[in-house]
XYZ file of N, CA and C in Angstrom:
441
model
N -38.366 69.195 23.086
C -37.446 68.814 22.026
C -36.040 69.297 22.377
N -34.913 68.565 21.936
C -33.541 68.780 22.123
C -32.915 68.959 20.525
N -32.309 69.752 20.333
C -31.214 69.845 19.033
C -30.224 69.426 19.181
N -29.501 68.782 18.615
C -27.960 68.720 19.177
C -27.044 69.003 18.071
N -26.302 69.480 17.841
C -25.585 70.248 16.539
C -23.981 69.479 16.642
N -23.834 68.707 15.854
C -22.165 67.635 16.004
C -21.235 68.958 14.578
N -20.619 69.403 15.160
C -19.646 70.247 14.099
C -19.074 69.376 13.205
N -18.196 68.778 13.917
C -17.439 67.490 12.906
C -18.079 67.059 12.117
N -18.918 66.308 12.503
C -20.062 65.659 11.176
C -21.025 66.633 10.604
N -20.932 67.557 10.490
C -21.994 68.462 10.312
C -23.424 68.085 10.334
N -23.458 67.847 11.250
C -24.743 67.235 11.893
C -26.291 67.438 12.553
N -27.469 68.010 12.356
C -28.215 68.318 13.803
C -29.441 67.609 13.590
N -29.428 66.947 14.979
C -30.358 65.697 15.150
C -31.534 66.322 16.424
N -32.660 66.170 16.144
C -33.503 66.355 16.952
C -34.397 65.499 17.655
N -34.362 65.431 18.788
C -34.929 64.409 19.865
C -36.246 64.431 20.719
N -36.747 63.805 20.873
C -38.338 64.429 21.563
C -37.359 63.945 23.481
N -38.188 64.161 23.798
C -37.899 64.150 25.969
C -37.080 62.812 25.914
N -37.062 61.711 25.192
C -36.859 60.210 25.369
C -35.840 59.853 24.744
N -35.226 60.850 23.559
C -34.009 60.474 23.098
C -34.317 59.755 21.859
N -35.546 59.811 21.549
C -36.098 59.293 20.496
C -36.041 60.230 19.293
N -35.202 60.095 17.863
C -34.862 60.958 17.164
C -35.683 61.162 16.437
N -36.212 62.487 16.333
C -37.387 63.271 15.332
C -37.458 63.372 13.834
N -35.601 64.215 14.192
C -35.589 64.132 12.694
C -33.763 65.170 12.613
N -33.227 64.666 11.146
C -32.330 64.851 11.527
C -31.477 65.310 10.203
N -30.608 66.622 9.878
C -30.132 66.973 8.572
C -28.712 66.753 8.407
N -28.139 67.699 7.558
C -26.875 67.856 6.984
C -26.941 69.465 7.605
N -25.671 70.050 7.874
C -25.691 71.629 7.931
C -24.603 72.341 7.238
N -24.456 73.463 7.677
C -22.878 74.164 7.610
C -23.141 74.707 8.426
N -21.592 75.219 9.021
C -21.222 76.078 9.774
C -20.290 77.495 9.457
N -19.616 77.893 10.591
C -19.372 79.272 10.235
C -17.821 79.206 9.138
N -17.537 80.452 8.642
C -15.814 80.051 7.826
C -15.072 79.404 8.166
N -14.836 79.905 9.695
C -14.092 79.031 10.549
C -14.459 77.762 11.197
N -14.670 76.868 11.062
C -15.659 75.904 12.358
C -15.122 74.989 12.899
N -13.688 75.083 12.972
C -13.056 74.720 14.386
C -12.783 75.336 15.643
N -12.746 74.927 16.726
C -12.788 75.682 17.785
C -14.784 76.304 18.596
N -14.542 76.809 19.804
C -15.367 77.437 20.156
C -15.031 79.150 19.557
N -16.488 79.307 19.532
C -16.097 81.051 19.467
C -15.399 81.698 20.024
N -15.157 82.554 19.331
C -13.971 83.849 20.845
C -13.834 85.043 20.705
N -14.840 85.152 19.590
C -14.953 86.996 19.819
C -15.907 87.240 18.471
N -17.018 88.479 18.148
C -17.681 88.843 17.298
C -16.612 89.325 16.453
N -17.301 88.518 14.919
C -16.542 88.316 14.016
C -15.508 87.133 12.916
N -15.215 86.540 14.320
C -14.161 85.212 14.131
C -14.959 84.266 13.234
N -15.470 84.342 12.695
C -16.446 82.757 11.693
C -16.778 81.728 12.270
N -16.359 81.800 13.299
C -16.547 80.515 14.710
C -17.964 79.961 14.940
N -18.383 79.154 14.736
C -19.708 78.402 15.655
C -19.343 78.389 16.789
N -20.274 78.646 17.690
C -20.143 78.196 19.551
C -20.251 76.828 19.701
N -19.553 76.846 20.980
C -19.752 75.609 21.256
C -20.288 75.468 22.795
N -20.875 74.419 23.377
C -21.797 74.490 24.342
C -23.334 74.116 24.518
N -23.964 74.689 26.033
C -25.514 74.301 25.861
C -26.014 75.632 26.017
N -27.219 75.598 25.221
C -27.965 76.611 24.777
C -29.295 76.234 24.320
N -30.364 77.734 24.547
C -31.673 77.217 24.361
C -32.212 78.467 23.047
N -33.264 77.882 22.567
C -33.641 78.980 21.767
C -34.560 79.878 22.176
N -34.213 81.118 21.588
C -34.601 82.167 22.461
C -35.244 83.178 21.540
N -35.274 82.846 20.443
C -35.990 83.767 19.414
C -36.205 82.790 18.203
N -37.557 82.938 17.528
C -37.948 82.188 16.106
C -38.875 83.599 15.408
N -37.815 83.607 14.179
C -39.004 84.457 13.333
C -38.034 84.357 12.114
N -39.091 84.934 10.870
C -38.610 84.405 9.515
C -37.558 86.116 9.274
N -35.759 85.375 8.498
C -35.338 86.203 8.183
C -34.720 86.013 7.189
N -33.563 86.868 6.606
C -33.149 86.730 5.511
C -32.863 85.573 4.888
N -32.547 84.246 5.329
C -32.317 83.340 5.029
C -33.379 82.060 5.524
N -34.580 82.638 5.560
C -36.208 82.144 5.761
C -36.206 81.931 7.502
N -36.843 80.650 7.503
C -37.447 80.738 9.100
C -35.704 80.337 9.882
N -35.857 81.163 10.982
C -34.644 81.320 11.880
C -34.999 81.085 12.808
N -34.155 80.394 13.890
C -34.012 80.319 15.532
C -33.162 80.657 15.778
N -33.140 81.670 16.700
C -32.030 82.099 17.591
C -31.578 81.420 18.903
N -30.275 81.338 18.955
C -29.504 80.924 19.864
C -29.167 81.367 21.076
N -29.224 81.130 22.467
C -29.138 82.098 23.328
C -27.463 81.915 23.501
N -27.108 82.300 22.474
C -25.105 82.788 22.793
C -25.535 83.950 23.041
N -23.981 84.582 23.509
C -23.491 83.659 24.678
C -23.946 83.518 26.133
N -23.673 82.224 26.559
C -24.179 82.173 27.700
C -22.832 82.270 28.507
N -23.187 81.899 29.781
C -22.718 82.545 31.215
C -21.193 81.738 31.179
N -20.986 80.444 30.535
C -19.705 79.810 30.608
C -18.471 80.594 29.037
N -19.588 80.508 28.117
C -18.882 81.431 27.313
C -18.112 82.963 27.812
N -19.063 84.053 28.384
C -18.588 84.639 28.514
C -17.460 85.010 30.203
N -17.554 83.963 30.776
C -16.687 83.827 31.786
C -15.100 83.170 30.797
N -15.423 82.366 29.929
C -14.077 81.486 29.425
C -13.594 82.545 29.089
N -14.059 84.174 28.217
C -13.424 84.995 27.362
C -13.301 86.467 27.872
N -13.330 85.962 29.441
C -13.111 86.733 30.427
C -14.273 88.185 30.009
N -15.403 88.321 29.970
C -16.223 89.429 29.965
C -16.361 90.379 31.351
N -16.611 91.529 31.165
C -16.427 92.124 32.589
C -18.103 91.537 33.009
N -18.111 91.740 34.769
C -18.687 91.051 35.320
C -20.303 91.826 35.194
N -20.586 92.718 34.189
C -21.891 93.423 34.520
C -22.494 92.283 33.491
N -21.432 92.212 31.993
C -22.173 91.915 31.449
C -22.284 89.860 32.054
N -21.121 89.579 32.393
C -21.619 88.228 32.768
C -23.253 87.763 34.313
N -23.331 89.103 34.846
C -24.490 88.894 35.487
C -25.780 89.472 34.318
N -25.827 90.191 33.150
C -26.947 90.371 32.834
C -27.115 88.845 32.026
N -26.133 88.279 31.375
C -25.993 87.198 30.668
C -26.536 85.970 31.383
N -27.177 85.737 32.814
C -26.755 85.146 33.895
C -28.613 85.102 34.484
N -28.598 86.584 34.290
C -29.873 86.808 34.239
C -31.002 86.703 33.520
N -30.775 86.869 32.060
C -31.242 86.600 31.171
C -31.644 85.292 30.667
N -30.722 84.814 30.845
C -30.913 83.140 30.809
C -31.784 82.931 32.248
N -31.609 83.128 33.137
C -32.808 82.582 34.128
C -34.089 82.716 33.856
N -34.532 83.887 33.178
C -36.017 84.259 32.802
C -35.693 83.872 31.425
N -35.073 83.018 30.709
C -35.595 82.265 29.357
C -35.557 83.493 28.253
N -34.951 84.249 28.218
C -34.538 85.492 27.744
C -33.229 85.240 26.182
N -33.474 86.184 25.627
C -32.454 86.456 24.476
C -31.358 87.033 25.289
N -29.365 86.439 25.330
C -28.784 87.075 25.733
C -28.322 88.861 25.304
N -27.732 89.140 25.797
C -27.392 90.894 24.958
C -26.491 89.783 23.962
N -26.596 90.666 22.534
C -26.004 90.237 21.385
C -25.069 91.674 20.472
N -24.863 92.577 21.161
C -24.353 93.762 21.144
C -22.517 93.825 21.820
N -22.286 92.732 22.238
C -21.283 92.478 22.960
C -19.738 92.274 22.358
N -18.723 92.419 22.448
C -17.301 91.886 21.792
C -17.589 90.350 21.803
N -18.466 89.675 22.788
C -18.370 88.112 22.334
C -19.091 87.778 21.249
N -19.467 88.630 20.587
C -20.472 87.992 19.537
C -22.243 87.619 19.799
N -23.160 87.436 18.821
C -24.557 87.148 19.368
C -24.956 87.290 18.018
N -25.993 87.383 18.151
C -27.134 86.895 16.621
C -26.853 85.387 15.981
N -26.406 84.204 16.898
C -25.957 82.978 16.330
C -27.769 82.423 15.904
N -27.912 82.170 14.778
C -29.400 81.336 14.265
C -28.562 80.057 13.435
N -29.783 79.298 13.718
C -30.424 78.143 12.718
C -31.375 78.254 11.695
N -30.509 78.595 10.642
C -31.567 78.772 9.130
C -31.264 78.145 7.741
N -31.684 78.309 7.116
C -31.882 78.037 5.956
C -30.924 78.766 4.649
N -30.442 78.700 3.710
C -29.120 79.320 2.985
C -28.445 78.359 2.047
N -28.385 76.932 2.513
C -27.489 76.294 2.154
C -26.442 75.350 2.497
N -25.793 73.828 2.464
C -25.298 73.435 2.854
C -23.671 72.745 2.220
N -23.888 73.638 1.600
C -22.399 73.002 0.212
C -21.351 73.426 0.665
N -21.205 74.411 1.297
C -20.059 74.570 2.080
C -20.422 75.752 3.505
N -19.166 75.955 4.101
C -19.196 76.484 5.371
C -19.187 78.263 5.161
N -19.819 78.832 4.791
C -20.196 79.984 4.902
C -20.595 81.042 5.620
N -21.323 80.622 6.933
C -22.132 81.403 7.580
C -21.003 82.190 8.485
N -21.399 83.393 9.424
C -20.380 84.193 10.243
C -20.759 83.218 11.751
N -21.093 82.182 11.668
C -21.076 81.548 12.595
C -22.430 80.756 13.231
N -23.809 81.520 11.912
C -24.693 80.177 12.215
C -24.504 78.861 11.780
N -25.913 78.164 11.883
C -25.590 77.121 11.312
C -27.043 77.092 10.320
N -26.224 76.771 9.136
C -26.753 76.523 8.152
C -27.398 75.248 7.904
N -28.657 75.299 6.772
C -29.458 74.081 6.700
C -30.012 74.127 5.343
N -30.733 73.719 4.640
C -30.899 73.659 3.382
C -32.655 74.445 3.553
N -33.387 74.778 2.961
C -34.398 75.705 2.755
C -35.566 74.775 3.416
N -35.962 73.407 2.964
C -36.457 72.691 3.383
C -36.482 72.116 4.434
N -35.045 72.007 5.087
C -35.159 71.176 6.404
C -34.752 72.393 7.585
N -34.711 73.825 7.322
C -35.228 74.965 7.798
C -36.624 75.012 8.302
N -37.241 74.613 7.387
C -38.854 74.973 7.268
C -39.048 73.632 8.721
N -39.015 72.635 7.870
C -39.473 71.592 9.220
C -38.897 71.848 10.538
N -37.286 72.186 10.826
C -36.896 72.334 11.913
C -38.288 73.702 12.814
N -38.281 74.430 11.913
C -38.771 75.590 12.732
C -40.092 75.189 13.256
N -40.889 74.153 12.148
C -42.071 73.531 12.628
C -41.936 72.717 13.761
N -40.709 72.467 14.401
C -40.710 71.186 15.276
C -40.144 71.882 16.261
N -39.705 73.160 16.746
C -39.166 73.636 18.036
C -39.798 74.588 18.542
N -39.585 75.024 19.426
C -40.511 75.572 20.297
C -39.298 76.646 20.815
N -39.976 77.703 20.970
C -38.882 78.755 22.331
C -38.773 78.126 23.812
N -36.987 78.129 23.679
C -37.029 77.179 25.256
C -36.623 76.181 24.904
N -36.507 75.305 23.745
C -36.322 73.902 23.635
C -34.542 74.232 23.744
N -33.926 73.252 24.133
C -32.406 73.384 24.582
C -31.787 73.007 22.946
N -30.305 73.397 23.230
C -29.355 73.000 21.930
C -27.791 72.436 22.329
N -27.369 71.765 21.784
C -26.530 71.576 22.448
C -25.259 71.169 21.365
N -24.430 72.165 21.624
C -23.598 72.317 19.974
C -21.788 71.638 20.277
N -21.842 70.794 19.731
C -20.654 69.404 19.998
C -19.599 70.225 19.354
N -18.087 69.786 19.335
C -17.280 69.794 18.491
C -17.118 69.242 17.418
């Protein structure tokens, strides 16, 4: 399965291998949700490709985690180079990136709400189409988050 997350339209459409669409909601995004991210904190959604790297139920019900940031993120926002090789690494073995970082991390797909743009930079979904998304992805399935 593929996610693909359109900011502008607040959008995320899910695809099986063929491009054939699964299924597909309304979201929100972070305070801010123009632009790519650029530092923990900013209200920013990322922007980029990314896979999920963690699913478990949290404050705002079932969650997927995002593997932000990855290796182009933290090269664009100039990270020193230990952490862009563990970032580098991590992603090769299908791994959660470090989320402890000045670039930011803990980006999920959950459930909360979609009436307006709230989140510190997940993306938001309504309680229900939370529940199904989480039923339909897998750890590993890619994301791929548009402007």
């Amino acid at each position: 399965m593929m996610i693909l997350i359109e900011k502008q339209k607040r959008r995320l459409t899910v695809t099986d291998g063929q491009g054939e669409i699964i299924f597909s909601c309304v979201i929100a995004l972070g305070s801010h949700p123009f632009g790519p991210k650029e530092k923990e904190g900013d209200g920013r959604t990322p922007e980029g490709r990314y896979f999920i790297c963690l699913k478990k139920q949290g404050k705002y019900g079932p969650s997927l985690g995002i593997s932000y940031p990855n290796e182009a993120d933290a090269i664009r926002m100039h990270a020193h180079e230990e952490l862009i090789h563990c970032i580098r690494e991590r992603t090769r073995l299908g791994q959660r990136p470090p989320w402890g970082s000045s670039l930011g991390g803990e980006i999920y797909i959950h459930g909360g709400g979609t009436d307006t743009d709230w989140t510190a930079g997940c993306i938001a979904l309504t309680g229900p189409d939370a529940e199904r998304l989480y039923a339909l992805i897998s750890l590993g399935d890619g994301v791929e988050i548009r402007p």
